[in-house]
Coordinates of C-alpha atoms in Angstrom, one line a residue:
M99 CA 0.0 0.0 0.0
M100 CA 2.9 2.4 0.8
S101 CA 6.1 2.4 -1.2
L102 CA 9.1 4.6 -1.8
S103 CA 10.2 5.0 -5.4
E104 CA 12.8 7.1 -7.1
V105 CA 11.4 9.6 -9.6
L106 CA 14.7 11.3 -10.5
P107 CA 18.2 11.0 -9.0
N108 CA 17.9 12.2 -5.4
L109 CA 14.1 12.7 -5.8
F110 CA 11.8 10.1 -4.3
M111 CA 8.0 9.6 -4.0
F112 CA 6.3 8.0 -1.0
E113 CA 2.7 6.9 -1.4
D114 CA 0.9 7.8 1.8
C115 CA -2.5 9.5 2.3
C116 CA -0.9 11.9 -0.1
N117 CA 2.2 11.6 -2.2
V118 CA 5.2 12.7 -0.2
Y119 CA 8.2 13.9 -2.2
L120 CA 11.6 13.6 -0.6
I121 CA 14.6 15.5 -2.0
R122 CA 17.9 14.2 -0.8
S123 CA 21.2 16.1 -0.4
R124 CA 23.9 14.0 1.1
E125 CA 22.4 12.8 4.4
S126 CA 19.8 15.6 4.6
G127 CA 16.3 15.7 3.2
L128 CA 13.5 18.0 2.4
A129 CA 9.9 16.8 2.1
V130 CA 7.2 18.4 0.0
D131 CA 4.1 17.5 2.0
F132 CA 4.2 14.9 4.6
G133 CA 1.0 12.8 4.8
S134 CA 0.9 10.6 7.9
G135 CA 4.7 10.8 8.5
R136 CA 5.2 7.2 7.7
I137 CA 8.0 8.0 5.3
L138 CA 10.3 8.4 8.3
A139 CA 10.6 4.7 8.6
H140 CA 12.0 4.5 5.1
L141 CA 14.6 7.3 5.1
D142 CA 17.5 5.1 6.3
R143 CA 17.1 3.0 3.2
I144 CA 18.0 5.9 1.0
G145 CA 20.7 7.3 3.3
V146 CA 18.8 10.3 4.8
R147 CA 19.7 10.7 8.4
R148 CA 18.1 14.2 9.0
L149 CA 14.9 15.7 7.7
E150 CA 15.5 19.4 7.7
W151 CA 12.3 20.9 6.1
I152 CA 8.7 20.0 5.3
V153 CA 7.2 22.3 2.8
H154 CA 3.4 22.2 2.4
T155 CA 1.4 23.0 -0.7
H156 CA -1.9 23.4 1.2
H157 CA -3.4 22.9 4.6
H158 CA -5.6 19.7 4.2
R159 CA -5.1 17.0 6.8
D160 CA -4.0 14.4 4.3
Q161 CA -1.0 16.6 3.6
C162 CA 0.1 17.3 7.1
Q163 CA -1.5 15.1 9.7
G164 CA 1.9 13.5 10.6
D165 CA 3.8 16.8 11.1
E166 CA 3.5 17.2 14.9
P167 CA 6.1 14.6 16.1
I168 CA 8.7 15.6 13.5
E169 CA 8.1 19.3 14.3
E170 CA 8.9 18.5 18.0
A171 CA 12.1 16.7 16.8
G172 CA 13.4 19.9 15.2
C173 CA 12.3 19.7 11.6
R174 CA 11.3 23.0 10.3
I175 CA 8.0 23.6 8.5
A176 CA 7.1 26.0 5.7
V177 CA 3.5 26.6 4.6
P178 CA 1.5 28.8 2.3
E179 CA 1.3 32.2 3.9
Y180 CA -2.3 32.6 2.9
E181 CA -3.2 29.5 4.9
R182 CA -0.7 29.8 7.7
H183 CA -3.5 30.5 10.3
L184 CA -5.0 27.2 9.4
F185 CA -1.9 25.5 10.7
E186 CA -0.9 27.7 13.6
E187 CA -4.4 28.6 14.8
A188 CA -6.2 25.4 13.9
E189 CA -7.8 25.1 17.4
E190 CA -9.1 28.7 17.3
F191 CA -10.5 27.9 13.8
W192 CA -12.4 25.0 15.1
Q193 CA -13.8 26.8 18.2
N194 CA -15.3 29.4 15.9
K195 CA -16.1 27.4 12.7
Q196 CA -19.6 28.1 11.6
I197 CA -21.7 25.0 11.1
Y198 CA -25.2 26.4 10.8
I199 CA -26.5 28.6 8.0
N200 CA -23.2 28.1 6.3
Y201 CA -22.9 29.2 2.7
D202 CA -19.1 29.1 2.6
L203 CA -18.2 25.8 0.9
R204 CA -14.4 26.1 1.0
S205 CA -12.7 22.9 2.2
T206 CA -11.5 24.3 5.5
F207 CA -13.3 21.4 7.2
M208 CA -10.1 19.5 6.3
T209 CA -8.1 21.6 8.7
L210 CA -5.9 19.9 11.3
P211 CA -7.5 19.3 14.7
K212 CA -4.6 20.9 16.6
N213 CA -2.3 23.8 16.3
L214 CA 0.9 23.2 14.3
P215 CA 3.7 25.8 14.7
T216 CA 5.4 26.8 11.5
D217 CA 8.8 28.4 10.6
A218 CA 8.1 30.1 7.3
G219 CA 5.2 31.4 5.3
L220 CA 5.5 31.2 1.5
S221 CA 3.8 33.7 -0.9
D222 CA 3.6 34.0 -4.6
G223 CA 7.0 34.9 -6.1
D224 CA 9.1 33.9 -3.1
I225 CA 12.3 31.9 -3.5
F226 CA 12.9 29.1 -1.1
D227 CA 16.5 28.0 -1.1
W228 CA 17.7 24.6 0.2
E229 CA 21.0 23.0 -0.5
G230 CA 21.5 24.9 -3.7
I231 CA 18.0 24.1 -5.0
R232 CA 15.9 27.2 -5.6
F233 CA 12.2 26.6 -5.3
R234 CA 10.0 29.4 -6.8
V235 CA 6.7 29.7 -5.1
I236 CA 3.6 30.1 -7.3
H237 CA 0.2 30.8 -5.9
T238 CA -2.1 28.2 -7.5
P239 CA -5.6 28.7 -6.1
A240 CA -7.9 25.9 -7.0
H241 CA -8.2 22.9 -4.7
T242 CA -7.8 25.4 -1.9
E243 CA -7.9 29.1 -2.2
G244 CA -4.4 29.5 -0.7
S245 CA -2.6 26.6 -2.4
I246 CA 0.9 27.0 -3.6
S247 CA 3.1 25.1 -6.1
L248 CA 6.9 24.9 -6.0
L249 CA 8.9 25.1 -9.2
A250 CA 12.5 23.9 -9.1
E251 CA 15.2 22.5 -11.4
I252 CA 16.1 19.1 -10.2
G253 CA 18.4 16.7 -12.1
G254 CA 18.4 19.1 -15.1
R255 CA 14.6 19.1 -15.3
K256 CA 12.0 21.8 -14.4
V257 CA 9.8 20.0 -11.8
L258 CA 6.5 21.4 -10.4
F259 CA 5.3 20.2 -7.0
C260 CA 1.7 21.1 -7.6
G261 CA -0.4 19.9 -4.6
D262 CA -3.8 19.0 -5.8
I263 CA -4.3 21.4 -8.7
I264 CA -4.1 18.3 -11.1
H265 CA -4.4 14.6 -10.4
S266 CA -3.5 13.1 -13.7
P267 CA -3.7 14.2 -17.4
G268 CA -7.1 15.9 -17.8
K269 CA -8.3 15.0 -14.3
I270 CA -8.7 16.5 -10.8
L271 CA -8.9 14.8 -7.4
N272 CA -12.5 15.9 -6.8
F273 CA -15.0 18.5 -7.8
Y274 CA -16.3 19.6 -4.4
D275 CA -13.1 21.3 -3.4
L276 CA -13.5 23.6 -6.4
Q277 CA -16.9 24.8 -5.1
W278 CA -15.7 27.6 -2.9
E279 CA -19.0 29.5 -2.7
Y280 CA -22.5 28.3 -2.7
C281 CA -23.6 27.3 -6.3
H282 CA -20.9 29.6 -7.8
T283 CA -18.2 28.6 -10.2
V284 CA -15.5 30.9 -8.9
G285 CA -13.3 28.0 -7.8
V286 CA -13.5 26.4 -11.2
K287 CA -12.7 29.6 -12.9
S288 CA -9.7 30.1 -10.6
A289 CA -8.5 26.6 -11.5
I290 CA -8.7 27.4 -15.2
Q291 CA -6.7 30.7 -14.7
T292 CA -4.1 28.9 -12.5
L293 CA -3.6 26.1 -15.1
R294 CA -3.2 28.6 -17.9
K295 CA -0.6 30.4 -15.9
L296 CA 1.3 27.1 -15.4
M297 CA 1.2 26.4 -19.1
D298 CA 3.6 29.4 -19.6
E299 CA 6.2 27.8 -17.3
D300 CA 7.7 25.3 -19.7
I301 CA 7.5 22.5 -17.1
D302 CA 9.1 19.1 -17.7
L303 CA 7.6 17.1 -14.9
I304 CA 4.5 17.6 -12.6
L305 CA 4.4 15.9 -9.2
P306 CA 0.9 15.9 -7.8
S307 CA -0.2 15.2 -4.3
H308 CA -2.5 12.4 -5.5
G309 CA -1.9 10.5 -8.8
R310 CA 1.2 9.5 -10.6
P311 CA 4.0 11.8 -11.9
I312 CA 3.0 13.6 -15.1
H313 CA 5.6 13.4 -17.8
N314 CA 3.8 15.5 -20.5
P315 CA 2.7 18.5 -18.5
A316 CA 1.6 20.7 -21.4
K317 CA -0.8 18.1 -22.8
A318 CA -2.1 17.1 -19.4
I319 CA -2.9 20.7 -18.5
S320 CA -4.4 21.5 -21.9
I321 CA -6.8 18.6 -21.6
L322 CA -7.7 19.6 -18.0
V323 CA -8.4 23.2 -19.0
E324 CA -10.7 22.1 -21.8
R325 CA -12.7 19.8 -19.5
L326 CA -12.9 22.4 -16.7
Q327 CA -14.2 24.9 -19.3
K328 CA -17.0 22.4 -20.1
L329 CA -17.8 22.0 -16.4
D330 CA -17.8 25.8 -15.8
E331 CA -20.3 26.2 -18.6
I332 CA -22.7 23.4 -17.7
V333 CA -22.9 24.3 -14.0
D334 CA -23.2 28.1 -14.7
W335 CA -26.9 28.7 -14.3
R336 CA -26.5 32.4 -13.3
S337 CA -25.6 33.6 -16.8
I338 CA -28.9 32.2 -18.2
N339 CA -31.1 32.9 -15.2
K340 CA -34.1 35.2 -15.4
P341 CA -34.3 37.2 -12.1
R342 CA -37.5 37.4 -10.1
S343 CA -39.8 40.3 -11.0
G344 CA -42.1 42.1 -8.6
R345 CA -42.5 42.2 -4.8
G346 CA -45.0 41.0 -2.2
L347 CA -47.9 38.6 -2.5
R348 CA -49.5 38.0 -5.9
R349 CA -51.6 35.4 -7.6
V350 CA -50.0 32.9 -9.9
T351 CA -53.3 31.2 -10.6
P352 CA -56.7 31.7 -8.9
H353 CA -55.7 29.3 -6.1
I354 CA -51.9 29.7 -5.9
L355 CA -50.2 32.7 -4.4
V356 CA -46.5 33.5 -4.4
D357 CA -44.6 35.6 -1.9
N358 CA -42.0 37.4 -4.0
D359 CA -40.1 38.4 -0.9
S360 CA -39.4 34.9 0.4
T361 CA -39.5 31.3 -0.8
S362 CA -43.1 30.7 0.1
F363 CA -46.2 29.7 -1.9
F364 CA -49.8 29.4 -0.7
V365 CA -52.3 27.1 -2.1
L366 CA -55.9 28.2 -1.4
S367 CA -58.9 26.0 -0.9
P368 CA -61.7 26.2 -3.6
Q369 CA -63.6 28.4 -1.2
G370 CA -60.5 30.5 -0.5
K371 CA -60.7 30.5 3.3
R372 CA -58.2 27.7 4.0
S373 CA -54.7 27.4 2.7
F374 CA -51.4 25.5 3.1
M375 CA -47.9 26.8 2.6
V376 CA -45.1 25.4 0.5
D377 CA -41.9 26.4 2.5
C378 CA -41.7 29.0 5.2
G379 CA -38.3 30.5 5.5
Y380 CA -37.7 34.2 6.1
F381 CA -41.4 35.0 5.6
N382 CA -42.6 38.3 6.9
F383 CA -45.5 37.3 9.2
D384 CA -47.0 40.8 9.0
K385 CA -48.3 39.5 5.7
I386 CA -50.7 37.2 7.5
S387 CA -53.1 40.1 7.8
Q388 CA -52.7 40.8 4.1
L389 CA -53.6 37.1 3.4
R390 CA -56.8 37.6 5.3
D391 CA -57.8 41.1 4.2
Q392 CA -56.8 40.9 0.5
F393 CA -57.1 37.2 -0.3
G394 CA -59.7 36.1 2.3
V395 CA -57.5 33.4 3.9
E396 CA -58.6 32.6 7.4
R397 CA -56.4 29.6 8.2
I398 CA -53.1 27.9 7.3
D399 CA -53.6 24.2 7.7
F400 CA -50.0 23.0 7.2
V401 CA -46.7 23.8 5.7
I402 CA -44.9 21.3 3.5
V403 CA -41.2 21.7 2.7
T404 CA -39.3 21.2 -0.5
H405 CA -35.9 21.0 1.2
F406 CA -34.1 21.7 4.5
H407 CA -32.3 24.9 3.7
D408 CA -32.6 27.8 6.2
D409 CA -34.3 30.1 3.7
H410 CA -37.1 27.5 3.4
V411 CA -37.6 26.5 7.0
A412 CA -36.6 29.4 9.3
G413 CA -40.2 30.5 10.0
I414 CA -41.7 27.1 10.6
N415 CA -41.5 26.9 14.4
R416 CA -43.2 30.3 14.6
L417 CA -45.8 29.3 12.1
R418 CA -46.6 26.2 14.2
E419 CA -46.7 27.9 17.5
E420 CA -48.5 31.1 16.7
F421 CA -50.8 30.1 13.8
G422 CA -51.4 26.4 14.5
A423 CA -50.1 25.1 11.2
E424 CA -48.7 21.6 11.1
L425 CA -45.5 20.5 9.5
Y426 CA -45.7 18.0 6.7
L427 CA -42.3 16.5 5.7
H428 CA -41.1 14.1 3.1
E429 CA -39.5 11.0 4.7
S430 CA -36.1 11.8 3.3
M431 CA -35.7 14.9 5.5
V432 CA -37.1 13.9 8.8
D433 CA -33.9 13.2 10.8
I434 CA -32.4 16.5 9.7
F435 CA -35.4 18.4 11.0
L436 CA -35.5 16.5 14.3
N437 CA -31.7 16.5 14.9
P438 CA -29.9 19.2 13.0
P439 CA -26.7 19.1 15.1
R440 CA -26.1 15.6 13.7
Y441 CA -25.4 16.9 10.2
N442 CA -22.8 19.0 8.5
L443 CA -24.7 20.4 5.5
P444 CA -24.8 23.8 3.9
C445 CA -27.6 26.2 4.8
L446 CA -28.6 24.1 7.8
W447 CA -31.1 25.7 10.3
P448 CA -30.0 25.1 13.9
D449 CA -33.4 24.6 15.6
P450 CA -35.1 21.2 15.8
M451 CA -38.7 21.1 14.4
P452 CA -41.4 18.7 15.5
V453 CA -42.9 16.8 12.5
D454 CA -46.6 16.4 12.5
R455 CA -47.0 14.2 9.4
I456 CA -44.3 12.2 7.6
I457 CA -45.0 11.9 3.9
K458 CA -44.0 8.7 2.3
D459 CA -42.4 8.8 -1.1
K460 CA -45.0 9.0 -3.9
E461 CA -47.7 9.6 -1.4
V462 CA -50.8 11.5 -2.6
I463 CA -51.9 14.3 -0.3
D464 CA -55.7 14.8 -0.6
W465 CA -56.6 18.3 0.6
Q466 CA -59.8 20.2 -0.1
G467 CA -60.3 18.4 -3.3
F468 CA -56.7 18.8 -4.6
K469 CA -54.7 15.6 -5.1
L470 CA -51.0 16.4 -4.9
L471 CA -48.2 13.9 -5.4
A472 CA -45.2 14.3 -3.1
F473 CA -42.1 12.6 -4.4
H474 CA -38.3 12.5 -3.9
M475 CA -36.8 15.1 -6.2
P476 CA -33.1 15.2 -5.7
G477 CA -30.8 17.6 -7.5
Q478 CA -29.6 20.7 -5.7
T479 CA -29.7 18.4 -2.7
D480 CA -30.6 14.8 -2.1
Y481 CA -32.9 15.9 0.8
S482 CA -35.6 17.3 -1.5
M483 CA -39.2 16.9 -2.4
G484 CA -41.3 17.8 -5.4
L485 CA -45.0 18.4 -5.1
F486 CA -47.1 17.8 -8.3
G487 CA -50.7 18.1 -9.1
E488 CA -53.4 19.8 -11.1
I489 CA -54.6 23.2 -9.8
D490 CA -56.9 25.5 -11.8
G491 CA -56.6 23.2 -14.7
I492 CA -52.8 23.5 -14.9
K493 CA -50.3 20.7 -14.0
V494 CA -48.0 22.5 -11.5
L495 CA -44.8 21.4 -9.9
F496 CA -43.4 23.0 -6.7
E497 CA -39.7 22.2 -7.1
G498 CA -37.9 24.3 -4.6
D499 CA -34.5 25.4 -5.8
N500 CA -33.7 22.6 -8.2
I501 CA -34.1 24.6 -11.4
P502 CA -33.8 28.4 -11.6
T503 CA -36.1 30.1 -14.1
P504 CA -34.1 30.3 -17.4
K505 CA -34.1 33.1 -19.9
Q506 CA -36.3 32.5 -22.9
G507 CA -34.8 30.0 -25.2
C508 CA -32.2 28.7 -22.7
E509 CA -32.1 25.2 -21.3
M510 CA -33.1 24.4 -17.7
R511 CA -30.0 24.0 -15.7
G512 CA -29.9 22.8 -12.1
Q513 CA -28.0 24.3 -9.1
V514 CA -25.1 22.0 -8.6
C515 CA -23.7 21.7 -5.1
C516 CA -21.7 18.7 -4.1
R517 CA -21.9 19.3 -0.3
N518 CA -25.7 19.2 -0.5
H519 CA -25.2 15.5 -1.4
L520 CA -25.2 15.5 -5.2
W521 CA -25.8 12.2 -6.8
L522 CA -24.9 11.8 -10.5
D523 CA -27.2 8.8 -11.2
E524 CA -29.9 9.4 -8.6
G525 CA -29.9 13.2 -8.5
F526 CA -30.8 15.5 -11.4
L527 CA -31.1 12.5 -13.7
K528 CA -33.7 10.8 -11.5
S529 CA -35.7 14.0 -11.2
A530 CA -35.4 14.9 -14.9
E531 CA -36.8 11.4 -15.8
R532 CA -39.6 11.8 -13.3
M533 CA -40.6 15.2 -14.8
M534 CA -40.6 13.6 -18.2
E535 CA -43.2 11.2 -16.8
L536 CA -45.3 13.8 -15.0
K537 CA -45.2 16.4 -17.8
P538 CA -45.7 19.5 -15.6
Q539 CA -46.9 22.7 -17.4
L540 CA -45.9 25.3 -14.8
M541 CA -42.8 25.2 -12.6
L542 CA -43.1 26.9 -9.3
T543 CA -39.6 27.7 -8.2
S544 CA -38.7 29.3 -4.9
H545 CA -36.4 32.2 -5.8
W546 CA -37.5 33.0 -9.3
D547 CA -40.7 33.7 -11.3
P548 CA -42.9 30.7 -12.1
F549 CA -42.3 29.5 -15.7
E550 CA -44.1 27.4 -18.3
V551 CA -42.4 24.3 -19.6
S552 CA -42.9 22.2 -22.7
K553 CA -42.1 18.6 -23.4
E554 CA -39.1 19.9 -25.3
D555 CA -37.9 21.9 -22.3
L556 CA -38.0 18.8 -20.1
K557 CA -36.1 16.8 -22.7
R558 CA -33.4 19.5 -22.9
H559 CA -33.1 19.4 -19.1
L560 CA -32.7 15.6 -19.2
N561 CA -30.0 16.0 -21.7
W562 CA -28.3 18.6 -19.5
A563 CA -28.3 16.1 -16.6
R564 CA -26.7 13.5 -18.8
R565 CA -24.1 15.9 -20.1
L566 CA -23.2 16.9 -16.5
R567 CA -22.6 13.3 -15.6
E568 CA -20.5 12.7 -18.8
I569 CA -18.3 15.8 -18.1
L570 CA -17.7 14.8 -14.5
T571 CA -16.9 11.2 -15.6
E572 CA -14.2 12.6 -17.9
L573 CA -12.8 14.9 -15.2
L574 CA -12.6 12.5 -12.2
P575 CA -10.1 9.6 -11.9
Y576 CA -12.4 7.0 -10.4
E577 CA -14.2 3.9 -11.6
N578 CA -17.3 5.7 -10.3
P579 CA -17.1 9.5 -10.5
Q580 CA -19.5 9.7 -7.5
F581 CA -16.4 9.5 -5.3
G582 CA -15.3 12.9 -6.7
V583 CA -18.6 14.6 -6.0
D584 CA -19.4 13.0 -2.7
P585 CA -17.4 14.7 0.1
D586 CA -19.3 12.5 2.6
W587 CA -18.7 9.0 1.2
V588 CA -17.1 8.7 4.7
C589 CA -18.8 10.7 7.4
I590 CA -19.3 10.6 11.1
Y591 CA -22.8 10.6 12.7
P592 CA -23.6 12.6 14.7
Y593 CA -21.4 15.5 13.3
Q594 CA -21.9 17.5 16.5
S595 CA -22.4 15.9 20.0
E596 CA -21.9 16.8 23.6
V597 CA -20.2 14.9 26.5
S598 CA -19.4 15.6 30.1
P599 CA -15.8 15.4 31.4
G600 CA -15.1 11.7 31.8
G601 CA -18.2 10.8 29.8
R602 CA -18.8 8.7 26.7
V603 CA -20.3 9.5 23.4
E604 CA -21.1 7.1 20.5
L605 CA -19.8 8.0 17.1
E606 CA -20.9 6.1 14.0
V607 CA -18.5 6.2 11.0
V608 CA -20.6 5.7 7.9
V609 CA -18.9 4.4 4.7
R610 CA -20.4 4.4 1.3
N611 CA -18.9 2.0 -1.3
H612 CA -19.6 3.6 -4.7
L613 CA -17.6 0.8 -6.4
S614 CA -19.1 -1.9 -8.6
H615 CA -17.2 -4.6 -6.6
P616 CA -16.9 -5.5 -2.9
A617 CA -14.5 -3.5 -0.8
S618 CA -13.0 -3.7 2.7
C619 CA -12.5 -0.7 5.0
E620 CA -10.5 -0.3 8.1
V621 CA -11.4 2.6 10.4
R622 CA -9.5 4.0 13.4
M623 CA -10.5 7.0 15.5
S624 CA -7.8 9.7 15.7
L625 CA -8.6 11.5 18.9
P626 CA -7.5 14.4 21.0
D627 CA -4.8 13.7 23.6
G628 CA -6.2 11.7 26.5
W629 CA -9.3 10.5 24.7
R630 CA -10.0 6.8 24.1
S631 CA -12.2 4.8 21.8
S632 CA -13.6 1.3 22.0
P633 CA -13.0 -0.5 19.8
E634 CA -9.6 0.9 18.7
K635 CA -10.3 -0.1 15.1
A636 CA -13.2 -1.5 13.1
E637 CA -13.1 -3.6 9.9
L638 CA -16.0 -3.4 7.4
S639 CA -16.9 -5.5 4.4
L640 CA -18.9 -3.6 1.9
Q641 CA -20.9 -5.0 -1.0
P642 CA -21.0 -3.1 -4.2
R643 CA -22.9 0.2 -4.0
S644 CA -23.7 -0.3 -0.3
T645 CA -23.3 1.5 3.0
E646 CA -21.9 0.1 6.3
R647 CA -21.3 1.6 9.7
A648 CA -18.7 1.2 12.4
V649 CA -19.7 2.3 15.9
F650 CA -17.1 3.7 18.3
S651 CA -17.6 4.5 22.0
V652 CA -15.4 7.6 22.6
E653 CA -14.5 8.6 26.2
S654 CA -13.3 12.0 27.2
P655 CA -10.8 12.5 30.0
E656 CA -11.9 13.6 33.5
D657 CA -10.0 16.8 33.1
A658 CA -11.3 17.8 29.7
R659 CA -11.9 21.5 29.5
P660 CA -15.3 22.8 28.2
R661 CA -14.8 23.5 24.5
R662 CA -15.0 21.8 21.1
Y663 CA -12.8 18.8 20.4
I664 CA -12.2 17.3 16.9
C665 CA -12.4 13.5 16.5
C666 CA -11.3 12.2 13.1
A667 CA -11.9 8.9 11.3
D668 CA -8.6 7.5 9.9
V669 CA -9.5 5.3 6.9
I670 CA -8.1 2.6 4.7
F671 CA -10.5 1.8 1.9
D672 CA -10.1 -0.8 -0.8
G673 CA -6.4 -1.1 0.0
K674 CA -5.8 2.6 -0.2
Y675 CA -4.9 4.8 2.8
Y676 CA -6.9 8.0 3.0
G677 CA -5.7 9.3 6.4
Q678 CA -7.9 11.5 8.6
L679 CA -10.7 11.7 6.0
K680 CA -13.6 13.0 8.1
E681 CA -14.1 14.7 11.4
A682 CA -16.8 15.2 14.0
I683 CA -17.1 17.9 16.7
V684 CA -17.6 16.8 20.3
R685 CA -18.2 19.6 22.7
V686 CA -17.3 19.0 26.3
K687 CA -20.0 20.7 28.3
T688 CA -19.8 22.4 31.7
E689 CA -21.1 20.5 34.7

């Protein structure tokens, strides 16, 4: 699983949870990235007696989780200046990291659990000299915003240590780390610009943090730029989006109202006195009187939710408590509403919500003569519901945020967000095929104007979903590209929990096997100093396309101070070591 190989004279690669590159000068060594630190056991074999420097390309745990012991032994550490705080102030980062209502999708969740002192910060254009080798620092924002690459002449060749900007010719390690901001493509655009900059450097050899050495850099980068441009175009819904027009409450049809100032819709009973809401986020409750006075609505029977995001659910508890409305919820979302601290998802509302009626998938809600089909409608998120039925002689579909209203003549593109749990086969594709069956005539979307759709529009959207999968399949280096869009193929449940000093908490490591063949998985808990887990490790056997769980009982020490602590799952999957792949937050509470 782990091996040390010579790339060039005096330049070695060690396959760890990341590729560690070791440059030898007599009996001294410099490492570019360090993984778990297991390379130390192999240095004698190549005559290195003293490791003088570790230089990191970025802050992710798989690059640096093994640094602490070697730092204590006197090895010096250089890191990207832009990310230096994520090494030196990691504990402060975790104490203040926003979990709820989080629209920042940058991959800072891969930060170390503990502070790591550093000796140098490297910025764009800096020269780092070691043993006559001059490393030029190039800021290469892509996989992380502060990533750097190191360009040096070694053995007569221009070698680029590039971190995770590229994995292999035309491929990247994953898509989700390029999604810096919610449903924006700024990270993809930055990667394209960075790669174009590297094309001007006349590089002979690229050494990536994951993947094999790349011996034809120009071609490898050119293919990747072309593929990223395709990705940038297909996920860019904003350039073809038609903004919402108007303000306030207005009629869409005689029995459907939209609130243009929030994400809410109201469906009115045939007599007009009763209603139900679709979504209740940041709704202005002063409009309740307008509902009564202008539209004759005397009662809101229930609210039904398209998905879990804060702007769709923030007002639900008030709606239940003050106005007596019940909460109807599709079965796919129930645990998120009952136990939000257990999840690490974007746009997550912090307050639990009692669920009055759980709606089974494909259940028909019969209300005041309207028959409405509630069905799983994944896309923007897997935790999503569509509500379809005929109202006022029109086949309508309440679809949440899946498909923004396009400009006339443009295709319907979805909002693509990996951290919402994007499924390539069971996401937009599944929903697009379902819409082809249902044939809605009017799409009721939460942030944009309702829009009419034809059979041809639905077919174009299905083709868009197919192209999205094709592009990501080209771009990602896995048998199943789902690994590259699923940041939670390993996750810990609950994500947040509490424990008393000396107490125990149960953490469940959930592993999804996206492969078409069986796979084994070994999991160990990497814990704060003084913490213990039982068992120490767990071994799982996963069937193809299946999910398994390993349960650990984690004990905090009696003297644990009240604050957040980070517990990581250290993972070997299908024979490959991934390191501290996922974390959970355990808060020690005061007595």
